[in-house]
Tab-separated table of C-alpha atoms in Angstrom:
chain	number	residue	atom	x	y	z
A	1	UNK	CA	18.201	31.930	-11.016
A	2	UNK	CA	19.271	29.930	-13.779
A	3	UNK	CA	18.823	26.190	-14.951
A	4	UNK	CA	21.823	24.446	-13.789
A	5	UNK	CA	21.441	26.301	-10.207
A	6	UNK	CA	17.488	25.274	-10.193
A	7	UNK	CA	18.857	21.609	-11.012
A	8	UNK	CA	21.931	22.029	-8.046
A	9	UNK	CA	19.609	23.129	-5.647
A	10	UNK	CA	16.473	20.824	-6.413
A	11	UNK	CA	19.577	17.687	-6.426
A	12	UNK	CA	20.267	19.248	-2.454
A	13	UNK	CA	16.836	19.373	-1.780
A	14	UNK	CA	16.158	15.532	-2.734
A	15	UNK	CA	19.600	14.465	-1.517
A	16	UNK	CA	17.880	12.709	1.296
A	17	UNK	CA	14.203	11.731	-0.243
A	18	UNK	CA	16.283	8.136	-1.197
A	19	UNK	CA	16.723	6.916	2.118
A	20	UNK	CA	13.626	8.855	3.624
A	21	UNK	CA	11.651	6.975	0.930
A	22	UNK	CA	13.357	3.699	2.282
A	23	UNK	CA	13.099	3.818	5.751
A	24	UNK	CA	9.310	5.185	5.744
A	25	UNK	CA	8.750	1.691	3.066
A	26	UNK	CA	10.604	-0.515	5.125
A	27	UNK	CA	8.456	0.969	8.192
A	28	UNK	CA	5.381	0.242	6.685
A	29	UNK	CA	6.193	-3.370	5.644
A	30	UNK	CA	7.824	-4.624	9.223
A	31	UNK	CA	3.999	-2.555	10.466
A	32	UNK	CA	2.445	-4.865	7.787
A	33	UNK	CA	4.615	-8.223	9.680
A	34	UNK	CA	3.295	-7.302	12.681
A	35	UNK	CA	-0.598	-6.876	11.483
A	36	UNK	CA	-0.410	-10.568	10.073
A	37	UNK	CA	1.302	-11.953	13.173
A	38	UNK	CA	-2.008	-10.246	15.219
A	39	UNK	CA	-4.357	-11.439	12.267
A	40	UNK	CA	-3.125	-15.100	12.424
A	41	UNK	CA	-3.357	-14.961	16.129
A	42	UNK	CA	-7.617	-13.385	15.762
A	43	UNK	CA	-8.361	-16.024	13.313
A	44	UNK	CA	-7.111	-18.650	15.371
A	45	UNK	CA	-9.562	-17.950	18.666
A	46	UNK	CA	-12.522	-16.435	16.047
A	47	UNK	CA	-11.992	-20.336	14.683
A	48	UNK	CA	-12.113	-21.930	17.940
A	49	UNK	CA	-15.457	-20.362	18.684
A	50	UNK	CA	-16.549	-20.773	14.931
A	51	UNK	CA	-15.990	-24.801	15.778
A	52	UNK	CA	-17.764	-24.654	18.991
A	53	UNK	CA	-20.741	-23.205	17.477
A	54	UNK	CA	-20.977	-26.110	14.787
A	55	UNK	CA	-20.435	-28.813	16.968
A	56	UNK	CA	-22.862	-27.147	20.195
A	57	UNK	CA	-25.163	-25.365	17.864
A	58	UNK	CA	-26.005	-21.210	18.171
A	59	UNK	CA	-26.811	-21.274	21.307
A	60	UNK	CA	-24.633	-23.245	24.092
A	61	UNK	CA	-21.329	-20.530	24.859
A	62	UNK	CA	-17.996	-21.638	24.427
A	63	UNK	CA	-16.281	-22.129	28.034
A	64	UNK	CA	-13.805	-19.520	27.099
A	65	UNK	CA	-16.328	-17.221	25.176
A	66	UNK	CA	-15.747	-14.194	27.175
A	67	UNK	CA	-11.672	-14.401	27.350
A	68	UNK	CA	-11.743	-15.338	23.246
A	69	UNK	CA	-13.626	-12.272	22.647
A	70	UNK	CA	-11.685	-10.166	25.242
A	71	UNK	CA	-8.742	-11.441	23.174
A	72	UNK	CA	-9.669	-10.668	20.133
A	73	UNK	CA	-10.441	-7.178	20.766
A	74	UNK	CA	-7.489	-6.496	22.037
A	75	UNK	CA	-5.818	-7.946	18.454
A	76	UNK	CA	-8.218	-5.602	16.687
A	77	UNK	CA	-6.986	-2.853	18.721
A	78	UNK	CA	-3.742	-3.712	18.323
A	79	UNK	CA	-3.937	-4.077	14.396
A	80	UNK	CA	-5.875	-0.838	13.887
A	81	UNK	CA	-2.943	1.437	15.784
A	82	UNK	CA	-0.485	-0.572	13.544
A	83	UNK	CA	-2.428	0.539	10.620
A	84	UNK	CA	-3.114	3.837	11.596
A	85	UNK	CA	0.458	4.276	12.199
A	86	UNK	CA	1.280	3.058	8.360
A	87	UNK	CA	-1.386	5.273	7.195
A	88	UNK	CA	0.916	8.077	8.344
A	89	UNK	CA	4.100	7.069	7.066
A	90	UNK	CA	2.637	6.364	4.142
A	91	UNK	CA	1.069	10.050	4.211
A	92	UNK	CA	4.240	11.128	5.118
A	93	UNK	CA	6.407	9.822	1.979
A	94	UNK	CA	3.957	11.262	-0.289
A	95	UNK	CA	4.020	14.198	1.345
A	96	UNK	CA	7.461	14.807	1.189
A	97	UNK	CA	7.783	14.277	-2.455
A	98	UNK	CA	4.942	16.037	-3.694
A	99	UNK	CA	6.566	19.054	-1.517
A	100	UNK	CA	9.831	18.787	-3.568
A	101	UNK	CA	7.992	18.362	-6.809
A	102	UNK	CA	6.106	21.091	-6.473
A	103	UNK	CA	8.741	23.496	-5.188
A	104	UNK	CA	10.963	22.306	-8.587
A	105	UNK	CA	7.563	23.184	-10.701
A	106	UNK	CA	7.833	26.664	-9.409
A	107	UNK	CA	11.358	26.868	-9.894
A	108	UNK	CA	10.529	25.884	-13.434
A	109	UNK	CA	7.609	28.127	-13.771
A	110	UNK	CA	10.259	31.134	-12.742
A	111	UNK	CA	12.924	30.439	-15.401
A	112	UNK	CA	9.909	30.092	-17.872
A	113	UNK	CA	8.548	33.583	-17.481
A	114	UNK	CA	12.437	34.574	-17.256
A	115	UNK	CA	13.190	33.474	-20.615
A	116	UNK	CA	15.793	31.276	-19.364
A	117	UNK	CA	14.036	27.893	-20.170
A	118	UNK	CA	12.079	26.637	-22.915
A	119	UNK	CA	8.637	26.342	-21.909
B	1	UNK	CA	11.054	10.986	-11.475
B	2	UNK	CA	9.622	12.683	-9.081
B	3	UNK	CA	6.003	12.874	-10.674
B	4	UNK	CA	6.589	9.004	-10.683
B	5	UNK	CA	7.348	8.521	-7.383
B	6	UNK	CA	4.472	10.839	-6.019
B	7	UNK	CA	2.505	8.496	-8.527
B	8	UNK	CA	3.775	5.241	-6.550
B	9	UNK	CA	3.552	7.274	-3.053
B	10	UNK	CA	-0.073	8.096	-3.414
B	11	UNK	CA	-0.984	4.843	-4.392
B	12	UNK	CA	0.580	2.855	-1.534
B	13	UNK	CA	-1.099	5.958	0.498
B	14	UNK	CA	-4.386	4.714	-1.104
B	15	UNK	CA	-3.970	1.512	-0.496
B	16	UNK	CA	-3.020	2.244	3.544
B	17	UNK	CA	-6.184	3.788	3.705
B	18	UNK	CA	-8.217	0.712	2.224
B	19	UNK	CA	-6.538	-1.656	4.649
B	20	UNK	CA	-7.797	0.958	7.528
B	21	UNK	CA	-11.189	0.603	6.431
B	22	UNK	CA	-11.114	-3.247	5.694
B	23	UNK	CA	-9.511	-3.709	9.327
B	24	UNK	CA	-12.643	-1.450	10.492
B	25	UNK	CA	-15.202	-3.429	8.523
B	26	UNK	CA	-13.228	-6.401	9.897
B	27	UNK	CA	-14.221	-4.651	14.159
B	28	UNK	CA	-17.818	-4.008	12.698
B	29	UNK	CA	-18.149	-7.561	11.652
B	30	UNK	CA	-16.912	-8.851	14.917
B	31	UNK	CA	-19.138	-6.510	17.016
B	32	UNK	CA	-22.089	-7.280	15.060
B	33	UNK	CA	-21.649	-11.320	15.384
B	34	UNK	CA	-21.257	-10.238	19.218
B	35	UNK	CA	-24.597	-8.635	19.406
B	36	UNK	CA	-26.065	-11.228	17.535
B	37	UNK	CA	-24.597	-14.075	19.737
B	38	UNK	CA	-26.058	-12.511	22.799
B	39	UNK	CA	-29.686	-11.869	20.899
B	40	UNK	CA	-29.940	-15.401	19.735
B	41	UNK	CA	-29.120	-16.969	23.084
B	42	UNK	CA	-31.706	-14.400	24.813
B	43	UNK	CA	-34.525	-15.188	22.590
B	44	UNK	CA	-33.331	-18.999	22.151
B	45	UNK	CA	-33.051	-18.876	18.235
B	46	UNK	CA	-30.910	-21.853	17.565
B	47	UNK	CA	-30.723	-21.285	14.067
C	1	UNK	CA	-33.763	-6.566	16.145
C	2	UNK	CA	-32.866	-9.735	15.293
C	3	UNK	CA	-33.419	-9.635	12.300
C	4	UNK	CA	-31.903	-5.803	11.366
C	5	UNK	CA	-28.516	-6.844	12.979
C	6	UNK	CA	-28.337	-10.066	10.345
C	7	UNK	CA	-28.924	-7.197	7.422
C	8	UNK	CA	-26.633	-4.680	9.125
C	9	UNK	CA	-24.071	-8.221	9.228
C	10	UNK	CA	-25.104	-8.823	5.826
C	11	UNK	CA	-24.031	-5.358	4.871
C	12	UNK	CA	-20.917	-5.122	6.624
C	13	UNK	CA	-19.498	-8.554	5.056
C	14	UNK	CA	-20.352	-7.314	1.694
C	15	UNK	CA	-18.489	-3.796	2.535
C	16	UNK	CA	-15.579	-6.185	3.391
C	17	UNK	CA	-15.691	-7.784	0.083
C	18	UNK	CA	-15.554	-4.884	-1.505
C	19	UNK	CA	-12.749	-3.347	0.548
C	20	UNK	CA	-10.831	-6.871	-0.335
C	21	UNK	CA	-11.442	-5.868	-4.172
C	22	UNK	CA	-10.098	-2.786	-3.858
C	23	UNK	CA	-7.324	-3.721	-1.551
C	24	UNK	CA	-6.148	-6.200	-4.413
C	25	UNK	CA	-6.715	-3.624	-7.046
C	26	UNK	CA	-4.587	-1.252	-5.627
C	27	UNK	CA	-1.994	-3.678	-5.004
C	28	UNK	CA	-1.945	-4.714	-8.743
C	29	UNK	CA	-2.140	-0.859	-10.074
C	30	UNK	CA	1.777	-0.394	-7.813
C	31	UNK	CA	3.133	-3.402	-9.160
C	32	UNK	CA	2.077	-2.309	-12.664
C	33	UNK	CA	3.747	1.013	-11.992
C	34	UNK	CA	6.683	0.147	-10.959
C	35	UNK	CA	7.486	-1.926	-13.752
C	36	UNK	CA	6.379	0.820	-16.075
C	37	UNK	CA	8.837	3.420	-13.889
C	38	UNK	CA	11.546	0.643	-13.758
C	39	UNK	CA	11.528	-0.288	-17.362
C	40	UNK	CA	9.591	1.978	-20.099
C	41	UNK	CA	11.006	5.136	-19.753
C	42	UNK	CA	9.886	7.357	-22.187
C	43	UNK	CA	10.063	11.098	-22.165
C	44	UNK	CA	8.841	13.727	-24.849
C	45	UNK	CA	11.580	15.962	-26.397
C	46	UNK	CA	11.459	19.668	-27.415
C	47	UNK	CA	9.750	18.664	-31.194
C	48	UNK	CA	7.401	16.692	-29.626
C	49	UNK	CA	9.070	12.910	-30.471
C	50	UNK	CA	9.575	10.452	-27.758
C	51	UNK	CA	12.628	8.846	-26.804
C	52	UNK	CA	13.637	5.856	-24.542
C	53	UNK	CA	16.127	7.268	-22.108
C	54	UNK	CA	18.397	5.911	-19.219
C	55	UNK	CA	18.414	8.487	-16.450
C	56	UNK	CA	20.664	7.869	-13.704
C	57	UNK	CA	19.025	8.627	-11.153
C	58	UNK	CA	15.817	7.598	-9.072
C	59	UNK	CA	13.936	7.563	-5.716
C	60	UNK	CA	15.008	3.994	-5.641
C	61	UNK	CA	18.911	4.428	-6.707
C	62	UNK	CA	19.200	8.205	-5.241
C	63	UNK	CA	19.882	11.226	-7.744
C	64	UNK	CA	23.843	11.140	-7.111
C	65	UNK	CA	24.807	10.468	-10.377
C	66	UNK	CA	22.284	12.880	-12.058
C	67	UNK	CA	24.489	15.625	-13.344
C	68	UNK	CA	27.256	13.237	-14.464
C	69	UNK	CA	25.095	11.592	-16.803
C	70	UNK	CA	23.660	12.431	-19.517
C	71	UNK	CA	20.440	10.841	-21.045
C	72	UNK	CA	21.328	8.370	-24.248
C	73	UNK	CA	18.468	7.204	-27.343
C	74	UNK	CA	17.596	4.032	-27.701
C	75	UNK	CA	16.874	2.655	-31.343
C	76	UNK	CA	14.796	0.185	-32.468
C	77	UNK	CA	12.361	-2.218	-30.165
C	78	UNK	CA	9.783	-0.739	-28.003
C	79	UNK	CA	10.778	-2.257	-24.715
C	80	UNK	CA	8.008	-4.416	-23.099
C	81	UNK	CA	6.641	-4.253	-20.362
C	82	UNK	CA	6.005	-6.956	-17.585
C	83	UNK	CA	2.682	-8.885	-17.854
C	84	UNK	CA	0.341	-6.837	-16.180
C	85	UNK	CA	-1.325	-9.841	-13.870
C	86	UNK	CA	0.872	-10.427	-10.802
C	87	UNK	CA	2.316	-12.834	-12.334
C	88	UNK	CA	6.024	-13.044	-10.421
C	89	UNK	CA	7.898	-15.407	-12.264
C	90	UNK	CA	7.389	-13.002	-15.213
C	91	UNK	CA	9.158	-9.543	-14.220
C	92	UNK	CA	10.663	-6.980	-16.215
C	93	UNK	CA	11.013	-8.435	-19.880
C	94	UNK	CA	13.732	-5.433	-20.569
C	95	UNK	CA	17.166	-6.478	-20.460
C	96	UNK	CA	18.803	-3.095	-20.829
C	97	UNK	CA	16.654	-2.124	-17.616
C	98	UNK	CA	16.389	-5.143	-15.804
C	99	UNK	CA	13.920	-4.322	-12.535
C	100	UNK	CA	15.369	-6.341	-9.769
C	101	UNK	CA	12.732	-7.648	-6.525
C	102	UNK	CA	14.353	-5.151	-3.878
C	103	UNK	CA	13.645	-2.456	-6.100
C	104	UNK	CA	10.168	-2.583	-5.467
C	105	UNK	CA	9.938	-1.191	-2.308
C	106	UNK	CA	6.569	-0.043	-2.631
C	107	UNK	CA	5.187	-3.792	-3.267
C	108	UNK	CA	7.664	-5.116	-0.641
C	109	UNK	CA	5.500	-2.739	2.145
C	110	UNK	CA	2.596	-5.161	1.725
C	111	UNK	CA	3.594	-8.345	3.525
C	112	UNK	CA	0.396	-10.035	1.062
C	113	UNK	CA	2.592	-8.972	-1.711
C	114	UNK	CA	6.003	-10.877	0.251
C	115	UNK	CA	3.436	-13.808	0.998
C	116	UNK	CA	3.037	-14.026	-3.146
C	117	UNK	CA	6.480	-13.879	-4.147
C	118	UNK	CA	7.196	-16.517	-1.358
């Protein structure tokens, strides 16, 4: 192996990583969209019962207490597999380019101990 | 440029993983304020 | 009961707090980076110095033009980087690298960080 065919061969390998990279942070941000739409829409029934409680006092239940909190679940559900699912693309992209990076250290470890490149 | 991007990769991979956990605390918080909803009512604490 | 639900409540909001902290910390630290990847680019040479250099190529741009070009010095004037407080209106202070919004596609994941520049 020598330098220029480490370089051609590492330039293959990362051809892709560019648009990879993209897609997996474009992913992650239209995820993010969709976690904000699903927060707006959990702070908006957690509010009603907030007011409900500070006009009627601890106690007295809000009318729609049992739906509100069915319906919020279901946005906390909702948000966590978004998130999850972000988690692993974002797991994903930096798994990809710590593979490449460390298969070009080796290649430069190689031409190292072959005299070919300066250390 | 590589190092760098792993750099940049990890970090938004860090920062994934502290919005899991704040959108966990965030189900804790609403489970908790359940439970304590239903205690108050049952033992008529209208504080 | 009562009362260790309130301190397990208690606990939990202050976790959240925390998390919050953290959550804006990290989003800081990228935005930081990228303007140092985007604009100081510094490497070491063989005898040690350091050199400002223009590389071609980058996970943002893609690597096509990486062999065709070859690195170039830069003389005089450390270039500066961006005000490390998210402070938008101030980006990339280095005209010979100028770092444009859509580059940072790392900050652009984080609709918080879209909700700022808005």
């Amino acid at each position: 192996m020598d330098p220029s065919l480490a370089l051609e061969q590492t330039l293959q390998d990362i051809s892709n990583l560019e648009a990879e990279f993209h897609h997996a942070y474009e992913e992650i941000g239209a995820n993010d969209g969709d976690i904000q739409e699903h927060q707006k829409k959990y702070m908006q029934k957690d509010s009603q019962i907030q007011k409900f409680i500070k006009q009627n006092g601890a106690i007295a239940e809000h009318p729609n207490e049992s739906e509100l909190n069915r319906d919020m679940q279901s946005e906390l559900k909702e948000m966590l597999s978004l998130q999850k699912e972000k988690c692993k693309l974002a797991n994903t992209a930096l798994f990809m380019v710590a593979k490449h990076l460390s298969k070009l250290e080796r290649n430069l470890t190689i031409l190292e101990e072959d005299g070919v490149l300066a250390p | 440029e590589l190092e760098h991007a792993k750099e940049l990769a990890f970090l938004v991979a860090k920062r994934e993983q502290a919005s899991l956990k704040l959108l966990e605390a965030e189900s804790d918080v609403f489970s908790d304020r359940c439970q304590i909803k239903s205690l108050k009512r049952n033992l008529n604490l209208s504080a | 009961e009562y009362e260790g639900l309130r301190e397990k409540l208690n606990k939990t909001l202050l976790q959240k707090k925390q998390l919050e902290d953290e959550f804006d910390a990290l989003q800081q630290e990228i935005y930081d980076k990228e303007t140092e990847y985007f604009s100081n680019r510094t490497i070491a040479t063989a005898s040690g110095a350091l050199k400002h250099v223009s590389t071609p190529g980058n996970i943002i741009k893609g690597f096509d033009g990486f062999t065709k070009s070859h690195s170039h010095h830069h003389h005089g004037g450390t270039a500066s980087a961006a005000s490390s407080s998210l402070n938008l209106n101030s980006l990339n202070t280095n005209s010979d690298f100028p770092i444009e919004n859509s580059d940072r596609i790392f900050s652009l994941s984080s609709a918080t960080f879209i909700k700022q520049l808005q």
